[in-house]
Coordinates of C-alpha atoms in Angstrom, one line a residue:
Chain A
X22 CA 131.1 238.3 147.7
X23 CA 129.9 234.8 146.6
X24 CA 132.3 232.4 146.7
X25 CA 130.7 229.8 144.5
X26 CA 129.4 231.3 141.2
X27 CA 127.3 229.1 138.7
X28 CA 126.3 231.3 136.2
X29 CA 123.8 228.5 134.1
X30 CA 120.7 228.6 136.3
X31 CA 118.9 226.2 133.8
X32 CA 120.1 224.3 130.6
X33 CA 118.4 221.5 128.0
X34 CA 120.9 219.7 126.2
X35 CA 119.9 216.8 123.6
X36 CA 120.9 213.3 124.7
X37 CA 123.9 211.6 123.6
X38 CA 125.7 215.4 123.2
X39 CA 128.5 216.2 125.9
X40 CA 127.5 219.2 128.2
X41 CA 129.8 221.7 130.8
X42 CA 128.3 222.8 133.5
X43 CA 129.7 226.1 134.6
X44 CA 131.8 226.9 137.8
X45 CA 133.9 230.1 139.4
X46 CA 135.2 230.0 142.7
X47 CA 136.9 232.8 144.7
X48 CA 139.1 232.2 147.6
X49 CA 142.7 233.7 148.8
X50 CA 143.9 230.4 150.6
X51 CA 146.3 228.1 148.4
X52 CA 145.3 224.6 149.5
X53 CA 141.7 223.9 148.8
X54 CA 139.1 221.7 147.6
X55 CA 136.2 221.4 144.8
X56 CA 133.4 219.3 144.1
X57 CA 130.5 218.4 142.3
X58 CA 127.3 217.2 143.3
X59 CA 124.5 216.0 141.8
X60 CA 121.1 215.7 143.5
X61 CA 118.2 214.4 141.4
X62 CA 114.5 215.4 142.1
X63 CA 114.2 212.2 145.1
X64 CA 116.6 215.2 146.4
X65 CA 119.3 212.9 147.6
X66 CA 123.2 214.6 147.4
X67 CA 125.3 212.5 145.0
X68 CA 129.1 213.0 145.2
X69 CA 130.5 212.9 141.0
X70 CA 134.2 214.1 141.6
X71 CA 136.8 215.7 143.5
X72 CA 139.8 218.0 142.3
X73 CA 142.2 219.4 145.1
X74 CA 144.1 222.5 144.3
X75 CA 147.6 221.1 144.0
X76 CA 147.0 218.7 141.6
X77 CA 148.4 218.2 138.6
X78 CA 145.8 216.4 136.0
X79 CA 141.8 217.6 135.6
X80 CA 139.9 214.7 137.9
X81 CA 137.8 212.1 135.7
X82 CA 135.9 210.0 137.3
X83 CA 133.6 207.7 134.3
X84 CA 131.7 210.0 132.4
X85 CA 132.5 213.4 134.5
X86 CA 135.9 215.3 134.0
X87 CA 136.4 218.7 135.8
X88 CA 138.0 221.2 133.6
X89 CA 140.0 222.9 136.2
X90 CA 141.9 226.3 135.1
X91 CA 143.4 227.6 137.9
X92 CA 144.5 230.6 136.6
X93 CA 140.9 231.7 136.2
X94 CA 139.7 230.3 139.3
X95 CA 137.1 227.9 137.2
X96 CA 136.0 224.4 137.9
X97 CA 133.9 223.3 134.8
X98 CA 131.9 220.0 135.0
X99 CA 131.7 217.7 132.0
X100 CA 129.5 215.1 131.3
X101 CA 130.0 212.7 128.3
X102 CA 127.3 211.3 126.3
X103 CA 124.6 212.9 128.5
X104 CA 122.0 210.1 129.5
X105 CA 118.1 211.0 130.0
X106 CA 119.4 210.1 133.8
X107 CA 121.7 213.0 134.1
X108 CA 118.8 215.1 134.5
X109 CA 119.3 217.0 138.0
X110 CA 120.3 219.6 140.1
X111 CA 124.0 220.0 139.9
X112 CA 125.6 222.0 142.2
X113 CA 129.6 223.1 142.7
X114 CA 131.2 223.2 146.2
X115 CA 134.7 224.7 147.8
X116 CA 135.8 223.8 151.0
X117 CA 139.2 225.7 152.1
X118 CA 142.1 224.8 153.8
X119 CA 143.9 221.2 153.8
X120 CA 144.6 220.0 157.1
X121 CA 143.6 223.2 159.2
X122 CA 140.2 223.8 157.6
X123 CA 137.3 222.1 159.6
X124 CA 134.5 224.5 158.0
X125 CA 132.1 222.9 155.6
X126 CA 131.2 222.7 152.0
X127 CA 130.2 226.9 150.3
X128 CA 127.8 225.2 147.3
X129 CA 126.9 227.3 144.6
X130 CA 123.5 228.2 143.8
X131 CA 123.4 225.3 141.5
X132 CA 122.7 224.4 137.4
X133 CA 119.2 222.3 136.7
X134 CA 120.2 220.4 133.7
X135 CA 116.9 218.8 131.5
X136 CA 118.1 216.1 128.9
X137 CA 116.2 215.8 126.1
X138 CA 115.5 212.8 124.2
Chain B
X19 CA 123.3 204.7 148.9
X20 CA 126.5 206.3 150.2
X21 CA 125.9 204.6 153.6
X22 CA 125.0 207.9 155.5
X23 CA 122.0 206.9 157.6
X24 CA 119.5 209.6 158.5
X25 CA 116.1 209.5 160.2
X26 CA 112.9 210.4 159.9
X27 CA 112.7 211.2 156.0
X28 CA 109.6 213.6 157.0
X29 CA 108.8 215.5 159.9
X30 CA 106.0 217.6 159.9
X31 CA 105.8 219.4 163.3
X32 CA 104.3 222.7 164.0
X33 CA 105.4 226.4 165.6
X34 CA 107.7 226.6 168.7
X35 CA 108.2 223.4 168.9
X36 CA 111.2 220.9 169.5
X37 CA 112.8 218.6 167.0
X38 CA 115.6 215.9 167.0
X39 CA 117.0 214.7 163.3
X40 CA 119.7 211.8 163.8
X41 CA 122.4 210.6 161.4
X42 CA 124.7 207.9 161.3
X43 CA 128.0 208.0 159.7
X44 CA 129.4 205.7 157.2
X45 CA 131.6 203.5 158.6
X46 CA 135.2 204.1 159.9
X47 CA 134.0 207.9 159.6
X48 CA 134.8 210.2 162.1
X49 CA 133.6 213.6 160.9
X50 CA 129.6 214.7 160.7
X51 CA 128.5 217.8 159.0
X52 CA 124.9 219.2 158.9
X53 CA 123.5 221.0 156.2
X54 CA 119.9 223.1 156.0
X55 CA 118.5 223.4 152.6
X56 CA 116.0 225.9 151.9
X57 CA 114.5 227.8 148.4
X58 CA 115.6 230.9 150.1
X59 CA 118.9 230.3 151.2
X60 CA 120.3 227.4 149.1
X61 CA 122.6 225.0 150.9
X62 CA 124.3 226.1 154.0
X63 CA 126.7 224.6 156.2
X64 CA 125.8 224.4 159.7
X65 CA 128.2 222.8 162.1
X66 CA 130.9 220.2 162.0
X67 CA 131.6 217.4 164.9
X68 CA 134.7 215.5 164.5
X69 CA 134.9 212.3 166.9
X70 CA 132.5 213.9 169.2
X71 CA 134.4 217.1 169.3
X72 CA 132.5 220.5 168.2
X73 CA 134.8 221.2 165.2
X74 CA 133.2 224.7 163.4
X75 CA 130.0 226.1 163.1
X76 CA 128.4 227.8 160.1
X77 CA 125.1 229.5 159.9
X78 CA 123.9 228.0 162.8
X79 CA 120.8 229.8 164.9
X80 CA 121.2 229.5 168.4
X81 CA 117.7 228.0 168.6
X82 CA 119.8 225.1 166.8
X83 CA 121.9 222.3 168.6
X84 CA 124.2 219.4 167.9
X85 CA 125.9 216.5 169.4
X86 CA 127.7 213.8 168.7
X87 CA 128.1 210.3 170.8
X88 CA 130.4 208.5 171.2
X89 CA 129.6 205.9 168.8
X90 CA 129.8 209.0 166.4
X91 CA 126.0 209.2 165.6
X92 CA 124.9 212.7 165.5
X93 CA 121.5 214.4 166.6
X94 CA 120.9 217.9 165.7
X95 CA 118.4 219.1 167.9
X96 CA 116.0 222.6 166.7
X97 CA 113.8 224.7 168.7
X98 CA 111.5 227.0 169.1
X99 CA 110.6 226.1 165.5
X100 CA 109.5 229.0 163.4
X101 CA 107.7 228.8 159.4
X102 CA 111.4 229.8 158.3
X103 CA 112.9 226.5 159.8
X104 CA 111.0 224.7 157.1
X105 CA 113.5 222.9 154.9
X106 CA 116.0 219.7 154.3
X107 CA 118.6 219.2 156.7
X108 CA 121.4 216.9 155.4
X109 CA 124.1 215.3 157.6
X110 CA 127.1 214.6 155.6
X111 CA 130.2 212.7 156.8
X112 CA 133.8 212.5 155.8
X113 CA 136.8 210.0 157.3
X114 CA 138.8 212.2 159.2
X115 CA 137.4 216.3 158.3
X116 CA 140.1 217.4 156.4
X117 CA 139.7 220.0 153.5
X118 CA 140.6 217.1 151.1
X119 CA 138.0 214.8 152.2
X120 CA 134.9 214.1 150.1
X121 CA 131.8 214.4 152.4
X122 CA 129.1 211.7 151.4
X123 CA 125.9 213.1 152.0
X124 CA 122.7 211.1 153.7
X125 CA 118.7 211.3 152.1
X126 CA 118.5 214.3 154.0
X127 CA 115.4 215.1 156.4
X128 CA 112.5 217.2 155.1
X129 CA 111.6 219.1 157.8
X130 CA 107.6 221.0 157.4
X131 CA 106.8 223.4 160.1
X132 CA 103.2 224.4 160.2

């Protein structure tokens, strides 16, 4: 079973409006950690923001806020005023276990997001 | 530039044949991940060193190697090189490798096999 589910394979969202990139994550261990990347089409990885599983507040980090519902296992991305530069590959991550987990990052399958002017 | 060093950008190299990518880690980091991205398989984790300790291993062939030295570069070493092998290997690293460490990712090495 996937781990990492982005359902949004592609989306074209109009500059200047606020977009939420989709993310669903499955795991059975309590202490674990998600993150967004972005990686533009020079196909560098860019780290955007961080939430850990036992806290508190939704991460914000400038114009990106994670929408974290635990509950429902989510991890929604939201960018703010979108910018013709948010256009990239964005792409959600889990990596299990706090201090005993030494495996790497499970990515999704990743969202390409177009802005539109 | 999140201070992740990796080198060559391009490598263009041709059937059954060796390979070495390097990375160096930002500094004060002690933890190096590598990464193969392909159209195929999306991203996938590959192996994790930890101050030159062999930490976990993902979806690493066995035609695939890595090291890390002691002043915590890391090579990852491919051979035998098939078609399939074509794709961008990323070395991440993180400060100490715990699940609550972001990894900061390098330019990645675009790796063509002909």
């Amino acid at each position: 079973a996937q781990k990492i589910t982005q359902t949004q394979p592609g989306m074209f969202v109009q500059e200047k409006e606020a977009v939420t990139l989709d993310c669903t994550y499955d795991t059975s261990d309590p202490s674990y950690g998600l993150f967004w990347y972005k990686q533009p089409s020079s196909g560098e990885m860019i780290f955007l923001i961080y939430q850990g599983s036992y806290d508190q507040q939704n991460a914000t980090e400038g114009r990106y806020s994670l929408n974290f519902q635990k509950a429902r296992k989510s991890a929604n991305l939201v960018i703010s005023a979108s910018q013709l530069g948010d256009s990239a590959m964005y792409f959600c991550a889990m990596r299990e276990g706090r201090w005993g987990g030494a495996d790497g990052l499970t990515f999704g399958k990743g969202t390409h997001l177009i802005i539109q002017p | 530039d999140s201070g992740v060093t990796q080198t060559p950008k391009h490598l263009i190299t041709a059937t059954g044949q060796r390979v070495t990518l390097r990375c160096s880690p930002r500094s004060g980091d002690l933890s190096v991940y590598w990464y193969q991205q392909s159209l195929d398989q999306g991203l996938q984790f590959l192996i994790h060193y930890y101050n030159g300790e062999e930490r976990a291993k993902g979806n690493i062939l066995e035609r695939f190697s890595a090291q890390q030295f002691p002043d915590l570069h890391s090579e990852l070493n491919l051979s035998s090189l098939e078609l399939g092998d074509s794709a961008l290997y990323f070395c991440a690293s993180s400060v100490v490798g715990a699940g609550t460490d972001t990894q900061y990712f390098g330019p990645g090495t675009r790796l063509t096999v002909l």
